[in-house]
Tab-separated table of C-alpha atoms and ligand atoms in Angstrom:
chain	number	residue	atom	x	y	z
U	1	MET	CA	-104.719	68.508	-130.267
U	2	LYS	CA	-107.085	70.585	-132.629
U	3	THR	CA	-110.621	68.948	-132.430
U	4	ASP	CA	-111.457	69.538	-136.288
U	5	ASN	CA	-108.450	67.131	-137.175
U	6	VAL	CA	-109.640	64.592	-139.417
U	7	PHE	CA	-108.654	60.972	-138.570
U	8	LEU	CA	-108.365	58.162	-140.932
U	9	ILE	CA	-108.835	54.797	-139.240
U	10	THR	CA	-108.037	51.816	-141.317
U	11	GLY	CA	-109.322	48.766	-139.815
U	12	GLY	CA	-111.924	51.113	-138.093
U	13	ALA	CA	-114.693	48.397	-138.044
U	14	GLY	CA	-112.566	46.020	-135.960
U	15	PHE	CA	-112.078	45.557	-132.242
U	16	ILE	CA	-109.649	48.262	-131.402
U	17	GLY	CA	-110.615	50.224	-134.460
U	18	SER	CA	-114.229	50.670	-133.633
U	19	HIS	CA	-113.497	51.509	-130.041
U	20	LEU	CA	-110.951	53.912	-131.300
U	21	CYS	CA	-113.618	55.646	-133.883
U	22	SER	CA	-115.999	56.112	-130.770
U	23	TYR	CA	-113.406	57.410	-128.601
U	24	LEU	CA	-112.086	59.953	-131.097
U	25	LEU	CA	-115.741	61.072	-131.981
U	26	ARG	CA	-116.280	61.647	-128.340
U	27	LYS	CA	-113.373	63.965	-128.348
U	28	GLY	CA	-114.921	65.990	-130.993
U	29	HIS	CA	-112.713	64.744	-133.973
U	30	LYS	CA	-113.943	64.007	-137.360
U	31	VAL	CA	-113.491	60.186	-138.275
U	32	ILE	CA	-113.051	58.399	-141.608
U	33	CYS	CA	-113.250	54.653	-141.143
U	34	LEU	CA	-111.900	52.473	-143.678
U	35	ASP	CA	-112.591	48.692	-143.684
U	36	ASN	CA	-112.971	45.902	-146.045
U	37	PHE	CA	-114.892	43.658	-143.284
U	38	VAL	CA	-112.958	40.579	-143.669
U	39	SER	CA	-112.793	40.369	-139.872
U	40	GLY	CA	-114.345	43.892	-138.748
U	41	THR	CA	-118.233	44.019	-138.527
U	42	MET	CA	-120.936	46.515	-139.451
U	43	ASP	CA	-122.246	45.788	-135.901
U	44	ASN	CA	-119.217	47.329	-134.490
U	45	ILE	CA	-119.763	50.749	-136.066
U	46	LYS	CA	-123.539	50.740	-136.614
U	47	PRO	CA	-124.042	53.318	-133.827
U	48	LEU	CA	-121.585	55.634	-135.454
U	49	LEU	CA	-123.153	55.711	-138.909
U	50	SER	CA	-125.750	58.546	-137.929
U	51	ASN	CA	-122.995	60.652	-136.699
U	52	ASN	CA	-122.122	63.697	-138.945
U	53	ASN	CA	-118.649	63.585	-138.117
U	54	PHE	CA	-118.274	59.988	-139.147
U	55	GLN	CA	-117.702	58.601	-142.651
U	56	LEU	CA	-117.349	55.097	-143.763
U	57	ILE	CA	-115.217	53.870	-146.824
U	58	LYS	CA	-115.600	50.076	-147.512
U	59	GLN	CA	-112.336	48.986	-149.191
U	60	SER	CA	-108.902	47.369	-148.608
U	61	VAL	CA	-105.939	49.174	-147.655
U	62	ILE	CA	-104.334	46.901	-150.665
U	63	GLU	CA	-106.060	49.305	-153.104
U	64	PRO	CA	-105.008	52.923	-153.732
U	65	ILE	CA	-106.692	55.229	-151.202
U	66	SER	CA	-107.968	58.651	-152.045
U	67	CYS	CA	-109.078	60.663	-149.105
U	68	HIS	CA	-107.647	63.654	-147.009
U	69	ALA	CA	-106.674	63.143	-143.468
U	70	ASP	CA	-104.474	65.008	-140.918
U	71	ILE	CA	-103.937	61.954	-138.984
U	72	ILE	CA	-103.816	58.231	-140.160
U	73	ILE	CA	-104.026	55.284	-137.652
U	74	ASN	CA	-103.262	51.991	-139.359
U	75	LEU	CA	-104.980	49.197	-137.721
U	76	ALA	CA	-105.867	47.244	-140.879
U	77	SER	CA	-105.007	43.688	-140.588
U	78	ILE	CA	-106.813	40.549	-139.265
U	79	ALA	CA	-105.159	40.048	-135.819
U	80	SER	CA	-106.480	36.705	-134.413
U	81	PRO	CA	-104.281	33.787	-135.097
U	82	LYS	CA	-107.312	31.727	-136.121
U	83	PHE	CA	-108.422	34.108	-138.974
U	84	TYR	CA	-104.930	35.221	-140.228
U	85	GLN	CA	-103.799	31.676	-140.705
U	86	LYS	CA	-106.971	31.178	-142.699
U	87	TYR	CA	-106.155	34.147	-145.038
U	88	PRO	CA	-102.284	34.240	-144.878
U	89	ILE	CA	-101.530	35.926	-148.286
U	90	ASP	CA	-104.184	38.459	-147.821
U	91	THR	CA	-102.891	39.253	-144.259
U	92	PHE	CA	-99.353	39.669	-145.596
U	93	LYS	CA	-100.604	41.902	-148.432
U	94	THR	CA	-102.548	44.073	-146.262
U	95	ASN	CA	-99.722	44.453	-143.713
U	96	VAL	CA	-97.094	45.252	-146.420
U	97	TYR	CA	-98.922	46.895	-149.437
U	98	GLY	CA	-101.454	48.562	-146.910
U	99	ALA	CA	-98.405	50.079	-145.100
U	100	ILE	CA	-96.899	51.578	-148.365
U	101	ASN	CA	-100.081	52.989	-149.662
U	102	LEU	CA	-100.889	54.708	-146.345
U	103	LEU	CA	-97.458	56.244	-146.240
U	104	GLU	CA	-97.792	57.499	-149.659
U	105	LEU	CA	-101.017	58.999	-148.610
U	106	ALA	CA	-99.544	60.425	-145.306
U	107	ASN	CA	-96.742	62.176	-147.638
U	108	LYS	CA	-99.288	63.558	-150.057
U	109	SER	CA	-101.414	64.871	-147.068
U	110	ASN	CA	-98.689	65.932	-144.907
U	111	ALA	CA	-100.288	63.762	-142.215
U	112	ILE	CA	-99.075	62.175	-138.932
U	113	ILE	CA	-99.416	58.248	-139.449
U	114	LEU	CA	-99.403	55.749	-136.692
U	115	GLN	CA	-98.754	52.190	-137.243
U	116	ALA	CA	-100.358	49.710	-134.984
U	117	SER	CA	-97.585	47.165	-134.776
U	118	THR	CA	-97.514	44.312	-132.350
U	119	SER	CA	-95.781	42.294	-129.611
U	120	GLU	CA	-95.704	39.540	-132.343
U	121	VAL	CA	-92.473	41.412	-133.979
U	122	TYR	CA	-90.861	39.843	-130.910
U	123	GLY	CA	-92.023	36.218	-132.114
U	124	ASP	CA	-91.123	33.680	-129.243
U	125	PRO	CA	-88.990	35.993	-127.242
U	126	GLN	CA	-85.983	34.959	-125.330
U	127	PRO	CA	-85.997	37.735	-122.636
U	128	LEU	CA	-88.832	37.304	-120.116
U	129	ILE	CA	-89.829	40.907	-120.476
U	130	GLN	CA	-89.580	42.613	-123.971
U	131	ASN	CA	-88.297	45.866	-124.404
U	132	GLU	CA	-88.121	48.101	-127.649
U	133	LYS	CA	-84.297	47.195	-128.300
U	134	TYR	CA	-85.119	43.537	-128.549
U	135	TRP	CA	-85.050	42.454	-132.154
U	136	GLY	CA	-87.139	39.299	-131.640
U	137	ASN	CA	-87.050	35.514	-132.477
U	138	VAL	CA	-89.529	35.192	-135.276
U	139	ASN	CA	-89.879	31.931	-137.555
U	140	PRO	CA	-89.974	33.475	-140.917
U	141	ILE	CA	-91.728	30.636	-142.576
U	142	GLY	CA	-94.105	29.466	-140.057
U	143	ILE	CA	-97.827	29.544	-139.737
U	144	ARG	CA	-97.569	32.945	-137.928
U	145	SER	CA	-95.299	34.411	-140.208
U	146	CYS	CA	-97.826	36.017	-142.588
U	147	TYR	CA	-98.664	38.379	-139.469
U	148	ASP	CA	-95.354	38.511	-137.539
U	149	GLU	CA	-93.288	39.195	-140.888
U	150	GLY	CA	-96.039	41.325	-142.261
U	151	LYS	CA	-95.988	43.646	-139.327
U	152	ARG	CA	-92.152	43.645	-139.115
U	153	ALA	CA	-92.025	44.619	-142.943
U	154	ALA	CA	-94.469	47.365	-142.133
U	155	GLU	CA	-92.131	48.766	-139.301
U	156	SER	CA	-89.296	48.616	-141.726
U	157	ILE	CA	-90.930	50.567	-144.518
U	158	PHE	CA	-92.463	53.129	-141.855
U	159	MET	CA	-88.659	53.702	-140.589
U	160	ASP	CA	-87.469	54.251	-144.134
U	161	PHE	CA	-89.931	56.519	-145.249
U	162	HIS	CA	-89.231	58.439	-142.173
U	163	ARG	CA	-85.610	58.516	-142.901
U	164	ILE	CA	-85.898	59.161	-146.581
U	165	TYR	CA	-88.936	61.486	-146.796
U	166	HIS	CA	-89.234	62.719	-143.310
U	167	THR	CA	-92.749	61.233	-143.021
U	168	LYS	CA	-94.230	61.949	-139.448
U	169	ILE	CA	-94.495	58.530	-138.176
U	170	LYS	CA	-95.283	56.854	-134.857
U	171	ILE	CA	-95.133	53.062	-134.330
U	172	ALA	CA	-96.813	51.517	-131.347
U	173	ARG	CA	-96.132	47.884	-130.497
U	174	ILE	CA	-99.609	46.821	-129.142
U	175	PHE	CA	-99.676	43.759	-126.863
U	176	ASN	CA	-102.670	41.404	-126.185
U	177	CYS	CA	-105.662	43.742	-125.799
U	178	TYR	CA	-109.187	42.646	-124.701
U	179	GLY	CA	-112.504	43.922	-123.904
U	180	PRO	CA	-116.198	44.243	-125.280
U	181	LYS	CA	-116.690	43.788	-128.822
U	182	LEU	CA	-114.108	41.136	-129.138
U	183	ARG	CA	-115.231	38.850	-131.909
U	184	SER	CA	-116.984	35.742	-130.311
U	185	ASP	CA	-115.729	33.425	-133.003
U	186	ASP	CA	-111.987	34.657	-133.217
U	187	GLY	CA	-110.688	31.993	-131.291
U	188	ARG	CA	-108.595	34.134	-129.052
U	189	ILE	CA	-107.927	33.515	-125.391
U	190	VAL	CA	-110.554	35.880	-123.548
U	191	SER	CA	-113.507	35.768	-126.002
U	192	THR	CA	-113.230	31.941	-126.284
U	193	PHE	CA	-112.756	31.114	-122.576
U	194	ILE	CA	-115.681	33.539	-121.665
U	195	LEU	CA	-118.052	32.010	-124.034
U	196	GLN	CA	-117.001	28.595	-123.062
U	197	ALA	CA	-117.505	29.385	-119.323
U	198	LEU	CA	-120.837	31.079	-119.765
U	199	LYS	CA	-122.206	27.812	-121.561
U	200	ASN	CA	-120.669	25.678	-118.900
U	201	LYS	CA	-118.482	24.011	-121.507
U	202	ASN	CA	-114.951	22.900	-120.636
U	203	LEU	CA	-112.177	25.790	-121.380
U	204	THR	CA	-109.886	24.639	-124.148
U	205	VAL	CA	-106.287	25.220	-122.902
U	206	TYR	CA	-103.447	24.685	-125.462
U	207	GLY	CA	-100.156	22.985	-124.233
U	208	ASP	CA	-99.906	22.809	-120.440
U	209	GLY	CA	-100.975	26.285	-119.929
U	210	THR	CA	-97.811	27.627	-118.447
U	211	GLN	CA	-97.349	30.102	-121.458
U	212	THR	CA	-98.226	33.597	-120.362
U	213	ARG	CA	-99.744	36.654	-121.846
U	214	CYS	CA	-100.402	40.086	-120.531
U	215	LEU	CA	-103.775	41.425	-121.025
U	216	CYS	CA	-104.423	45.219	-121.616
U	217	TYR	CA	-108.180	46.516	-121.172
U	218	ILE	CA	-109.111	48.287	-124.174
U	219	ASP	CA	-109.798	51.724	-122.588
U	220	ASP	CA	-106.147	51.615	-121.541
U	221	MET	CA	-105.102	50.957	-124.995
U	222	LEU	CA	-107.115	53.750	-126.566
U	223	GLU	CA	-105.638	56.357	-123.957
U	224	GLY	CA	-101.954	55.159	-124.866
U	225	ILE	CA	-102.565	55.397	-128.634
U	226	TYR	CA	-104.159	58.860	-128.299
U	227	LYS	CA	-101.264	59.919	-126.041
U	228	LEU	CA	-98.636	58.738	-128.633
U	229	ILE	CA	-100.563	60.485	-131.570
U	230	GLN	CA	-100.444	63.686	-129.664
U	231	SER	CA	-96.796	63.413	-128.570
U	232	ASN	CA	-93.929	65.569	-130.107
U	233	ASP	CA	-93.065	64.901	-133.699
U	234	SER	CA	-89.535	63.508	-132.390
U	235	ILE	CA	-91.319	60.634	-130.454
U	236	ILE	CA	-91.605	57.878	-133.250
U	237	GLY	CA	-91.274	54.848	-131.484
U	238	PRO	CA	-91.277	51.805	-131.619
U	239	ILE	CA	-92.945	52.014	-128.450
U	240	ASN	CA	-94.754	48.996	-126.414
U	241	LEU	CA	-98.277	49.645	-125.293
U	242	GLY	CA	-99.606	46.715	-122.901
U	243	ASN	CA	-100.370	45.905	-119.411
U	244	PRO	CA	-97.306	44.195	-117.661
U	245	GLN	CA	-99.572	41.988	-115.324
U	246	GLU	CA	-98.368	38.736	-116.653
U	247	GLN	CA	-100.739	35.774	-116.341
U	248	SER	CA	-100.263	32.180	-117.551
U	249	VAL	CA	-103.093	30.648	-119.662
U	250	ILE	CA	-104.191	28.528	-116.624
U	251	GLN	CA	-104.356	31.540	-114.479
U	252	ILE	CA	-106.584	33.397	-116.969
U	253	ALA	CA	-108.721	30.341	-117.457
U	254	LYS	CA	-109.269	29.801	-113.697
U	255	LEU	CA	-110.117	33.650	-113.371
U	256	ILE	CA	-112.828	33.490	-115.969
U	257	ILE	CA	-114.291	30.256	-114.422
U	258	GLU	CA	-114.551	31.778	-111.185
U	259	LEU	CA	-115.844	35.179	-112.454
U	260	THR	CA	-118.433	33.490	-114.252
U	261	ASN	CA	-119.473	31.362	-111.592
U	262	SER	CA	-119.228	28.575	-114.172
U	263	LYS	CA	-119.093	24.810	-113.893
U	264	SER	CA	-116.774	24.379	-116.499
U	265	ASN	CA	-113.576	22.479	-116.160
U	266	ILE	CA	-110.253	22.633	-118.047
U	267	GLU	CA	-109.330	20.439	-120.987
U	268	TYR	CA	-105.873	20.281	-122.522
U	269	TYR	CA	-105.151	20.322	-126.281
U	270	PRO	CA	-101.972	20.502	-128.063
U	271	LEU	CA	-99.997	23.757	-128.225
U	272	PRO	CA	-100.367	25.348	-131.731
U	273	ALA	CA	-97.149	25.760	-133.568
U	274	ASP	CA	-94.891	29.001	-132.961
U	275	ASP	CA	-97.271	29.732	-130.077
U	276	PRO	CA	-94.970	32.266	-127.908
U	277	LYS	CA	-94.296	30.771	-124.431
U	278	HIS	CA	-94.123	33.954	-122.613
U	279	ARG	CA	-95.047	37.587	-123.460
U	280	CYS	CA	-94.603	40.653	-121.199
U	281	PRO	CA	-94.084	44.183	-122.098
U	282	ASP	CA	-91.521	46.552	-120.621
U	283	ILE	CA	-93.450	49.834	-120.774
U	284	SER	CA	-90.774	52.127	-119.348
U	285	LEU	CA	-90.573	54.030	-122.628
U	286	ALA	CA	-94.292	54.601	-122.781
U	287	GLN	CA	-94.228	55.620	-119.043
U	288	GLN	CA	-91.418	58.126	-119.501
U	289	LEU	CA	-92.395	59.544	-122.966
U	290	LEU	CA	-95.956	59.580	-122.814
U	291	ASN	CA	-96.648	59.480	-119.264
U	292	TRP	CA	-98.994	56.438	-119.811
U	293	ASN	CA	-99.839	53.688	-117.541
U	294	PRO	CA	-102.609	50.962	-117.856
U	295	THR	CA	-104.904	51.470	-114.923
U	296	THR	CA	-107.510	48.811	-115.396
U	297	ASP	CA	-107.047	45.732	-113.282
U	298	ILE	CA	-107.380	42.226	-114.760
U	299	ILE	CA	-110.298	41.519	-112.756
U	300	GLU	CA	-112.140	44.603	-113.360
U	301	GLY	CA	-111.553	44.317	-117.205
U	302	ILE	CA	-112.689	40.596	-117.491
U	303	LYS	CA	-115.861	41.477	-115.272
U	304	LYS	CA	-116.660	44.190	-117.983
U	305	THR	CA	-116.145	41.853	-120.828
U	306	ILE	CA	-118.163	39.067	-119.326
U	307	ALA	CA	-121.150	41.612	-118.775
U	308	TYR	CA	-120.752	42.505	-122.600
U	309	TYR	CA	-121.119	38.987	-123.624
U	310	GLN	CA	-123.915	38.336	-121.002
U	311	ASN	CA	-125.920	41.151	-122.730
U	312	THR	CA	-125.116	39.771	-126.253
U	313	GLU	CA	-126.918	37.233	-128.179
U	314	LEU	CA	-124.279	34.204	-127.938
U	315	PRO	CA	-123.592	31.868	-130.895
U	316	SER	CA	-124.644	28.167	-129.923
R	1	UDP	N1	-105.189	29.703	-125.996
R	1	UDP	C1	-105.660	28.713	-125.227
R	1	UDP	N2	-107.026	28.198	-125.783
R	1	UDP	C2	-107.704	28.815	-126.552
R	1	UDP	C3	-107.270	29.926	-127.165
R	1	UDP	C4	-106.102	30.549	-126.964
R	1	UDP	O1	-104.967	28.031	-124.708
R	1	UDP	O2	-109.014	28.402	-126.746
R	1	UDP	C5	-103.873	30.179	-125.625
R	1	UDP	C6	-102.867	30.237	-126.922
R	1	UDP	O3	-102.447	29.050	-127.146
R	1	UDP	C7	-101.835	31.195	-126.614
R	1	UDP	C8	-102.825	32.285	-125.586
R	1	UDP	O4	-103.898	31.486	-125.407
R	1	UDP	O5	-100.961	30.764	-125.779
R	1	UDP	C9	-103.217	33.582	-126.296
R	1	UDP	O6	-103.603	33.232	-127.559
R	1	UDP	P1	-104.433	34.203	-128.535
R	1	UDP	O7	-104.789	33.610	-129.742
R	1	UDP	O8	-105.477	34.997	-127.743
R	1	UDP	O9	-103.351	35.349	-129.014
R	1	UDP	P2	-101.872	35.360	-129.154
R	1	UDP	O10	-101.178	36.208	-128.069
R	1	UDP	O11	-101.203	33.963	-129.332
R	1	UDP	O12	-101.703	36.009	-130.391
């Protein structure tokens, strides 16, 4: 990959986005970060503002975008269920109008465009391990639909642009990802449990805690995204990116209590509507086509994430 490539990272001030901006700058690329700061934060990108290869555009992907990029990575969307359920209409528009705007921009610039899709396209999946051929089990009218259906619609329009205009697309289906800089107030499992454990407050497990997730450490995810971007034009996906080490919510809670040496106990609350019962990626395609494998063990990744929160001022 040429180092003078210009990357446009939409949602570049968010969790994955800001890590990706730093990663690309370290590789010598030029980065334009576009974000409307609905869930991304200035703190995430503050260290990058003085870098000459970094440019910030404050706007939503819903509005027409005028800049030139060689490679576009579309991460623009609220991803935390707590936040997207607060802004469902904006979330849907961001995913659908945003995808269309960016595909048009990609065509104009003859750019490669990568869509950050999600394991949520599988909904509450029937197969215990989800491969890319599974079409999903999504509630189209539920409280998670703004995100799930928005991401599904985005995949659909990406494929049509590819079929009709031969747009150079790539679709990554990103499974749960965690690490430093996850927002402390986003209600997600890792950030919530670590903060509760560090304050010796009880951990809030929803349902009976037997539902599962697979947690992928951010550094592994960045490698996966970069490998997909560099892959041959014929590799368009969708392609699962995630860590197949499956854990129940209870196991994650117990691990975090242990690694923080916390006095916290576990408290049970009702399971939110449409909360998927299990989720585990089949990553054979990424292994074969990209030679990608996540290598960060959950204990190591959670320890690094705990260290981040220990060194950050915690909200009370
Ligand atoms: N969860 C929980 N307690 C919390 C936050 C999350 O038990 O305080 C559970 C949630 O019900 C889900 C899993 O953890 O089963 C992962 O939730 P998260 O919001 O992190 O992401 P999701 O994978 O559901 O999008």
